[in-house]
Short mmCIF file of N, CA and C in Angstrom, two decimals:
data_model
loop_
_atom_site.label_atom_id
_atom_site.label_comp_id
_atom_site.label_asym_id
_atom_site.label_seq_id
_atom_site.Cartn_x
_atom_site.Cartn_y
_atom_site.Cartn_z
N MET H 1 0.80 -1.14 0.00
CA MET H 1 0.00 0.00 0.00
C MET H 1 0.86 1.24 0.00
N ARG H 2 0.44 1.99 -0.81
CA ARG H 2 1.19 3.24 -0.95
C ARG H 2 0.38 4.39 -0.38
N THR H 3 1.02 5.19 0.30
CA THR H 3 0.36 6.35 0.87
C THR H 3 0.76 7.55 0.02
N SER H 4 -0.28 8.28 -0.36
CA SER H 4 -0.01 9.48 -1.14
C SER H 4 -0.13 10.69 -0.21
N ILE H 5 0.80 11.44 -0.35
CA ILE H 5 0.78 12.69 0.42
C ILE H 5 0.70 13.82 -0.60
N VAL H 6 -0.33 14.64 -0.37
CA VAL H 6 -0.50 15.80 -1.23
C VAL H 6 -0.15 17.04 -0.41
N ILE H 7 0.72 17.75 -0.93
CA ILE H 7 1.11 18.99 -0.25
C ILE H 7 0.71 20.15 -1.15
N ARG H 8 -0.03 21.03 -0.53
CA ARG H 8 -0.43 22.21 -1.26
C ARG H 8 0.16 23.43 -0.58
N ASP H 9 0.57 24.30 -1.39
CA ASP H 9 1.11 25.55 -0.85
C ASP H 9 -0.08 26.51 -0.69
N LEU H 10 -0.41 26.83 0.54
CA LEU H 10 -1.55 27.71 0.84
C LEU H 10 -1.12 29.15 1.08
N THR H 11 0.09 29.43 0.79
CA THR H 11 0.61 30.77 1.04
C THR H 11 -0.17 31.81 0.24
N GLU H 12 -0.39 31.57 -1.03
CA GLU H 12 -1.12 32.53 -1.86
C GLU H 12 -2.55 32.69 -1.39
N ARG H 13 -3.15 31.58 -1.01
CA ARG H 13 -4.51 31.63 -0.52
C ARG H 13 -4.59 32.44 0.76
N LYS H 14 -3.65 32.22 1.67
CA LYS H 14 -3.61 32.96 2.93
C LYS H 14 -3.39 34.45 2.66
N ARG H 15 -2.50 34.76 1.72
CA ARG H 15 -2.26 36.16 1.36
C ARG H 15 -3.53 36.81 0.81
N ALA H 16 -4.23 36.08 -0.06
CA ALA H 16 -5.46 36.60 -0.65
C ALA H 16 -6.52 36.82 0.44
N GLU H 17 -6.62 35.87 1.38
CA GLU H 17 -7.58 36.03 2.47
C GLU H 17 -7.24 37.24 3.34
N GLU H 18 -5.96 37.41 3.61
CA GLU H 18 -5.52 38.57 4.39
C GLU H 18 -5.81 39.87 3.65
N ALA H 19 -5.57 39.87 2.33
CA ALA H 19 -5.84 41.07 1.53
C ALA H 19 -7.34 41.38 1.54
N ILE H 20 -8.14 40.37 1.40
CA ILE H 20 -9.59 40.55 1.44
C ILE H 20 -10.02 41.07 2.81
N LYS H 21 -9.45 40.49 3.87
CA LYS H 21 -9.78 40.92 5.23
C LYS H 21 -9.38 42.38 5.46
N ARG H 22 -8.18 42.76 4.96
CA ARG H 22 -7.74 44.16 5.08
C ARG H 22 -8.67 45.09 4.30
N SER H 23 -9.02 44.69 3.08
CA SER H 23 -9.92 45.49 2.26
C SER H 23 -11.28 45.65 2.95
N HIS H 24 -11.76 44.56 3.50
CA HIS H 24 -13.04 44.60 4.21
C HIS H 24 -12.97 45.56 5.40
N ASN H 25 -11.90 45.47 6.18
CA ASN H 25 -11.73 46.36 7.34
C ASN H 25 -11.62 47.83 6.90
N GLU H 26 -10.89 48.07 5.82
CA GLU H 26 -10.77 49.44 5.31
C GLU H 26 -12.13 49.97 4.86
N LEU H 27 -12.88 49.13 4.17
CA LEU H 27 -14.21 49.55 3.73
C LEU H 27 -15.13 49.82 4.93
N GLU H 28 -15.06 48.98 5.93
CA GLU H 28 -15.86 49.18 7.14
C GLU H 28 -15.51 50.51 7.80
N GLN H 29 -14.23 50.79 7.87
CA GLN H 29 -13.78 52.04 8.48
C GLN H 29 -14.26 53.23 7.66
N ARG H 30 -14.16 53.12 6.32
CA ARG H 30 -14.64 54.21 5.47
C ARG H 30 -16.14 54.43 5.64
N VAL H 31 -16.89 53.33 5.73
CA VAL H 31 -18.34 53.44 5.91
C VAL H 31 -18.65 54.12 7.24
N GLN H 32 -17.94 53.75 8.29
CA GLN H 32 -18.16 54.37 9.60
C GLN H 32 -17.81 55.85 9.57
N GLU H 33 -16.70 56.20 8.93
CA GLU H 33 -16.30 57.61 8.83
C GLU H 33 -17.34 58.40 8.05
N ARG H 34 -17.79 57.83 6.94
CA ARG H 34 -18.77 58.55 6.11
C ARG H 34 -20.11 58.67 6.85
N THR H 35 -20.48 57.63 7.57
CA THR H 35 -21.71 57.67 8.36
C THR H 35 -21.63 58.77 9.41
N LEU H 36 -20.49 58.89 10.05
CA LEU H 36 -20.28 59.94 11.04
C LEU H 36 -20.38 61.32 10.38
N GLN H 37 -19.75 61.48 9.22
CA GLN H 37 -19.82 62.75 8.50
C GLN H 37 -21.27 63.10 8.14
N LEU H 38 -21.99 62.11 7.66
CA LEU H 38 -23.39 62.35 7.29
C LEU H 38 -24.24 62.69 8.52
N SER H 39 -23.98 62.04 9.63
CA SER H 39 -24.72 62.35 10.86
C SER H 39 -24.44 63.78 11.30
N GLU H 40 -23.18 64.19 11.24
CA GLU H 40 -22.83 65.56 11.62
C GLU H 40 -23.47 66.56 10.67
N ALA H 41 -23.47 66.25 9.38
CA ALA H 41 -24.10 67.14 8.40
C ALA H 41 -25.60 67.23 8.65
N TYR H 42 -26.22 66.11 8.99
CA TYR H 42 -27.65 66.09 9.28
C TYR H 42 -27.96 66.95 10.51
N GLU H 43 -27.18 66.79 11.56
CA GLU H 43 -27.38 67.59 12.77
C GLU H 43 -27.20 69.08 12.47
N SER H 44 -26.21 69.41 11.67
CA SER H 44 -25.98 70.80 11.30
C SER H 44 -27.17 71.34 10.50
N LEU H 45 -27.68 70.54 9.59
CA LEU H 45 -28.84 70.94 8.80
C LEU H 45 -30.07 71.14 9.69
N GLN H 46 -30.27 70.25 10.65
CA GLN H 46 -31.39 70.38 11.58
C GLN H 46 -31.28 71.69 12.37
N HIS H 47 -30.07 72.00 12.82
CA HIS H 47 -29.83 73.23 13.58
C HIS H 47 -30.12 74.46 12.70
N GLU H 48 -29.64 74.43 11.47
CA GLU H 48 -29.89 75.55 10.55
C GLU H 48 -31.39 75.71 10.27
N MET H 49 -32.09 74.60 10.15
CA MET H 49 -33.53 74.66 9.90
C MET H 49 -34.26 75.28 11.09
N LYS H 50 -33.84 74.93 12.31
CA LYS H 50 -34.44 75.53 13.50
C LYS H 50 -34.17 77.03 13.53
N GLU H 51 -32.94 77.41 13.23
CA GLU H 51 -32.60 78.84 13.22
C GLU H 51 -33.41 79.58 12.17
N ARG H 52 -33.56 78.97 11.01
CA ARG H 52 -34.33 79.60 9.93
C ARG H 52 -35.79 79.76 10.33
N LYS H 53 -36.34 78.72 10.95
CA LYS H 53 -37.73 78.78 11.39
C LYS H 53 -37.91 79.88 12.43
N HIS H 54 -36.96 79.98 13.35
CA HIS H 54 -37.01 81.03 14.37
C HIS H 54 -36.93 82.41 13.72
N ALA H 55 -36.04 82.56 12.74
CA ALA H 55 -35.89 83.85 12.05
C ALA H 55 -37.17 84.20 11.29
N GLU H 56 -37.80 83.19 10.67
CA GLU H 56 -39.06 83.43 9.95
C GLU H 56 -40.16 83.86 10.91
N GLU H 57 -40.20 83.25 12.10
CA GLU H 57 -41.20 83.63 13.09
C GLU H 57 -40.97 85.06 13.56
N GLN H 58 -39.71 85.40 13.76
CA GLN H 58 -39.40 86.77 14.16
C GLN H 58 -39.79 87.77 13.06
N LEU H 59 -39.55 87.41 11.82
CA LEU H 59 -39.92 88.28 10.71
C LEU H 59 -41.43 88.46 10.65
N ARG H 60 -42.17 87.36 10.80
CA ARG H 60 -43.63 87.45 10.80
C ARG H 60 -44.13 88.35 11.93
N GLN H 61 -43.53 88.17 13.12
CA GLN H 61 -43.93 88.98 14.26
C GLN H 61 -43.62 90.46 13.99
N SER H 62 -42.47 90.71 13.39
CA SER H 62 -42.09 92.08 13.06
C SER H 62 -43.06 92.68 12.05
N GLN H 63 -43.45 91.89 11.06
CA GLN H 63 -44.40 92.37 10.07
C GLN H 63 -45.76 92.65 10.70
N LYS H 64 -46.17 91.79 11.64
CA LYS H 64 -47.43 92.04 12.34
C LYS H 64 -47.37 93.34 13.12
N MET H 65 -46.26 93.55 13.82
CA MET H 65 -46.11 94.77 14.60
C MET H 65 -46.13 96.00 13.69
N GLU H 66 -45.49 95.88 12.55
CA GLU H 66 -45.49 97.00 11.60
C GLU H 66 -46.90 97.28 11.11
N ALA H 67 -47.64 96.21 10.81
CA ALA H 67 -49.02 96.39 10.34
C ALA H 67 -49.89 97.01 11.43
N ILE H 68 -49.70 96.57 12.67
CA ILE H 68 -50.46 97.14 13.79
C ILE H 68 -50.10 98.62 13.95
N GLY H 69 -48.81 98.93 13.84
CA GLY H 69 -48.38 100.32 13.95
C GLY H 69 -48.98 101.19 12.86
N THR H 70 -49.01 100.67 11.65
CA THR H 70 -49.59 101.43 10.54
C THR H 70 -51.08 101.64 10.76
N LEU H 71 -51.76 100.57 11.17
CA LEU H 71 -53.19 100.68 11.45
C LEU H 71 -53.45 101.67 12.58
N ALA H 72 -52.68 101.54 13.66
CA ALA H 72 -52.84 102.45 14.80
C ALA H 72 -52.58 103.89 14.38
N GLY H 73 -51.58 104.09 13.55
CA GLY H 73 -51.27 105.44 13.07
C GLY H 73 -52.41 106.03 12.27
N GLY H 74 -52.99 105.23 11.40
CA GLY H 74 -54.12 105.71 10.58
C GLY H 74 -55.33 106.05 11.44
N ILE H 75 -55.64 105.16 12.38
CA ILE H 75 -56.78 105.42 13.27
C ILE H 75 -56.51 106.64 14.14
N ALA H 76 -55.30 106.71 14.68
CA ALA H 76 -54.95 107.84 15.55
C ALA H 76 -55.02 109.16 14.79
N HIS H 77 -54.58 109.14 13.55
CA HIS H 77 -54.63 110.37 12.75
C HIS H 77 -56.08 110.82 12.56
N ASP H 78 -56.95 109.89 12.20
CA ASP H 78 -58.37 110.22 12.03
C ASP H 78 -58.98 110.68 13.35
N PHE H 79 -58.65 109.98 14.42
CA PHE H 79 -59.19 110.33 15.72
C PHE H 79 -58.69 111.71 16.16
N ASN H 80 -57.46 112.02 15.81
CA ASN H 80 -56.90 113.33 16.14
C ASN H 80 -57.68 114.44 15.45
N ASN H 81 -58.09 114.21 14.21
CA ASN H 81 -58.91 115.20 13.50
C ASN H 81 -60.25 115.41 14.20
N ILE H 82 -60.85 114.33 14.66
CA ILE H 82 -62.13 114.43 15.38
C ILE H 82 -61.94 115.21 16.68
N LEU H 83 -60.86 114.88 17.40
CA LEU H 83 -60.59 115.57 18.66
C LEU H 83 -60.33 117.06 18.45
N ALA H 84 -59.67 117.41 17.36
CA ALA H 84 -59.42 118.82 17.08
C ALA H 84 -60.74 119.57 16.95
N ALA H 85 -61.69 118.94 16.29
CA ALA H 85 -63.01 119.58 16.17
C ALA H 85 -63.69 119.68 17.53
N ILE H 86 -63.63 118.63 18.31
CA ILE H 86 -64.26 118.65 19.64
C ILE H 86 -63.63 119.74 20.51
N ILE H 87 -62.31 119.79 20.51
CA ILE H 87 -61.61 120.80 21.32
C ILE H 87 -61.95 122.20 20.83
N GLY H 88 -61.89 122.41 19.53
CA GLY H 88 -62.18 123.73 18.96
C GLY H 88 -63.59 124.20 19.25
N PHE H 89 -64.57 123.33 19.01
CA PHE H 89 -65.95 123.72 19.25
C PHE H 89 -66.24 123.90 20.74
N THR H 90 -65.63 123.08 21.57
CA THR H 90 -65.82 123.23 23.02
C THR H 90 -65.28 124.57 23.50
N GLU H 91 -64.10 124.94 23.02
CA GLU H 91 -63.53 126.24 23.40
C GLU H 91 -64.43 127.39 22.93
N MET H 92 -65.00 127.26 21.73
CA MET H 92 -65.88 128.32 21.22
C MET H 92 -67.15 128.41 22.08
N VAL H 93 -67.70 127.28 22.48
CA VAL H 93 -68.93 127.28 23.28
C VAL H 93 -68.64 127.86 24.67
N ILE H 94 -67.46 127.54 25.23
CA ILE H 94 -67.10 128.11 26.54
C ILE H 94 -67.10 129.63 26.46
N ASP H 95 -66.58 130.17 25.37
CA ASP H 95 -66.58 131.63 25.20
C ASP H 95 -68.00 132.19 25.01
N ASP H 96 -68.89 131.37 24.46
CA ASP H 96 -70.25 131.85 24.16
C ASP H 96 -71.20 131.76 25.36
N VAL H 97 -70.81 131.08 26.42
CA VAL H 97 -71.72 130.92 27.56
C VAL H 97 -71.12 131.51 28.84
N PRO H 98 -70.91 132.82 28.86
CA PRO H 98 -70.41 133.42 30.09
C PRO H 98 -71.51 133.45 31.16
N ASN H 99 -71.10 133.54 32.38
CA ASN H 99 -72.01 133.62 33.53
C ASN H 99 -72.88 132.38 33.69
N ARG H 100 -72.38 131.25 33.24
CA ARG H 100 -73.09 129.97 33.44
C ARG H 100 -72.07 128.98 33.99
N PRO H 101 -71.73 129.09 35.27
CA PRO H 101 -70.65 128.27 35.83
C PRO H 101 -70.91 126.77 35.71
N ASP H 102 -72.12 126.32 35.84
CA ASP H 102 -72.40 124.87 35.73
C ASP H 102 -72.14 124.37 34.31
N VAL H 103 -72.57 125.13 33.32
CA VAL H 103 -72.34 124.74 31.92
C VAL H 103 -70.85 124.85 31.61
N GLU H 104 -70.24 125.92 32.09
CA GLU H 104 -68.80 126.10 31.82
C GLU H 104 -67.99 124.97 32.47
N ARG H 105 -68.37 124.57 33.67
CA ARG H 105 -67.67 123.46 34.35
C ARG H 105 -67.80 122.17 33.53
N ASN H 106 -68.98 121.91 33.04
CA ASN H 106 -69.19 120.70 32.22
C ASN H 106 -68.37 120.78 30.93
N LEU H 107 -68.34 121.94 30.32
CA LEU H 107 -67.57 122.10 29.09
C LEU H 107 -66.06 121.99 29.36
N GLN H 108 -65.63 122.50 30.52
CA GLN H 108 -64.21 122.35 30.89
C GLN H 108 -63.86 120.87 31.07
N ASN H 109 -64.79 120.10 31.61
CA ASN H 109 -64.56 118.64 31.75
C ASN H 109 -64.46 117.97 30.37
N VAL H 110 -65.33 118.39 29.46
CA VAL H 110 -65.25 117.86 28.09
C VAL H 110 -63.91 118.23 27.48
N LEU H 111 -63.52 119.49 27.66
CA LEU H 111 -62.26 119.96 27.09
C LEU H 111 -61.07 119.20 27.70
N LYS H 112 -61.11 119.01 29.01
CA LYS H 112 -60.01 118.30 29.67
C LYS H 112 -59.91 116.86 29.16
N SER H 113 -61.05 116.20 29.00
CA SER H 113 -61.06 114.82 28.49
C SER H 113 -60.56 114.76 27.06
N ALA H 114 -60.96 115.73 26.26
CA ALA H 114 -60.52 115.75 24.86
C ALA H 114 -59.01 115.98 24.77
N VAL H 115 -58.49 116.84 25.64
CA VAL H 115 -57.04 117.09 25.64
C VAL H 115 -56.29 115.82 26.09
N ARG H 116 -56.83 115.11 27.08
CA ARG H 116 -56.20 113.83 27.50
C ARG H 116 -56.22 112.83 26.35
N ALA H 117 -57.33 112.78 25.64
CA ALA H 117 -57.43 111.88 24.49
C ALA H 117 -56.43 112.28 23.41
N ARG H 118 -56.27 113.59 23.19
CA ARG H 118 -55.31 114.07 22.20
C ARG H 118 -53.89 113.64 22.58
N ASP H 119 -53.56 113.72 23.88
CA ASP H 119 -52.23 113.29 24.34
C ASP H 119 -52.04 111.79 24.12
N LEU H 120 -53.08 111.04 24.35
CA LEU H 120 -53.01 109.60 24.10
C LEU H 120 -52.80 109.31 22.62
N VAL H 121 -53.46 110.05 21.78
CA VAL H 121 -53.31 109.90 20.32
C VAL H 121 -51.87 110.20 19.92
N LYS H 122 -51.27 111.21 20.55
CA LYS H 122 -49.87 111.53 20.25
C LYS H 122 -48.97 110.34 20.57
N GLN H 123 -49.25 109.66 21.69
CA GLN H 123 -48.45 108.48 22.05
C GLN H 123 -48.64 107.37 21.02
N ILE H 124 -49.86 107.17 20.58
CA ILE H 124 -50.13 106.14 19.57
C ILE H 124 -49.41 106.49 18.27
N LEU H 125 -49.45 107.75 17.89
CA LEU H 125 -48.75 108.17 16.67
C LEU H 125 -47.25 107.97 16.81
N ALA H 126 -46.70 108.26 17.99
CA ALA H 126 -45.26 108.04 18.22
C ALA H 126 -44.94 106.55 18.09
N PHE H 127 -45.80 105.70 18.64
CA PHE H 127 -45.61 104.25 18.53
C PHE H 127 -45.65 103.81 17.07
N SER H 128 -46.60 104.33 16.32
CA SER H 128 -46.75 103.91 14.92
C SER H 128 -45.54 104.36 14.11
N ARG H 129 -44.95 105.50 14.44
CA ARG H 129 -43.77 105.96 13.71
C ARG H 129 -42.58 105.07 14.01
N LYS H 130 -42.45 104.60 15.25
CA LYS H 130 -41.34 103.72 15.62
C LYS H 130 -41.41 102.42 14.84
N THR H 131 -42.61 101.87 14.68
CA THR H 131 -42.73 100.60 13.99
C THR H 131 -42.50 100.74 12.50
N GLN H 132 -42.66 101.94 11.95
CA GLN H 132 -42.48 102.12 10.52
C GLN H 132 -41.02 102.40 10.17
N LEU H 133 -40.16 102.63 11.17
CA LEU H 133 -38.77 102.95 10.87
C LEU H 133 -38.03 101.76 10.31
#
């Protein structure tokens, strides 16, 4: 009986396996690095989107305030014209009713209230000018 011994040189096979293993490890590392980069980019994008949303909300709020200021200015201007008439006519009536202290007192109260309203209108107009700047 003869025994056959087969000897194979596995050096090339081992080298190829090692090369494949190294390539696999390099690819895994590249995938992990790229995944990390993409995660960081995603987080940065999320942060930018939040900032943009906040800026848009601030812009909308600013536009609302400007619109309110414009509206208040228009109303205050019209109201100021009405008050000018009330003040003017009240002053004329006070001059026309001498020797009537009760009527004059009532008219002075009307005049005082109208002047207070006029001062309030001035504040509203000042506010509306600030929002339009």
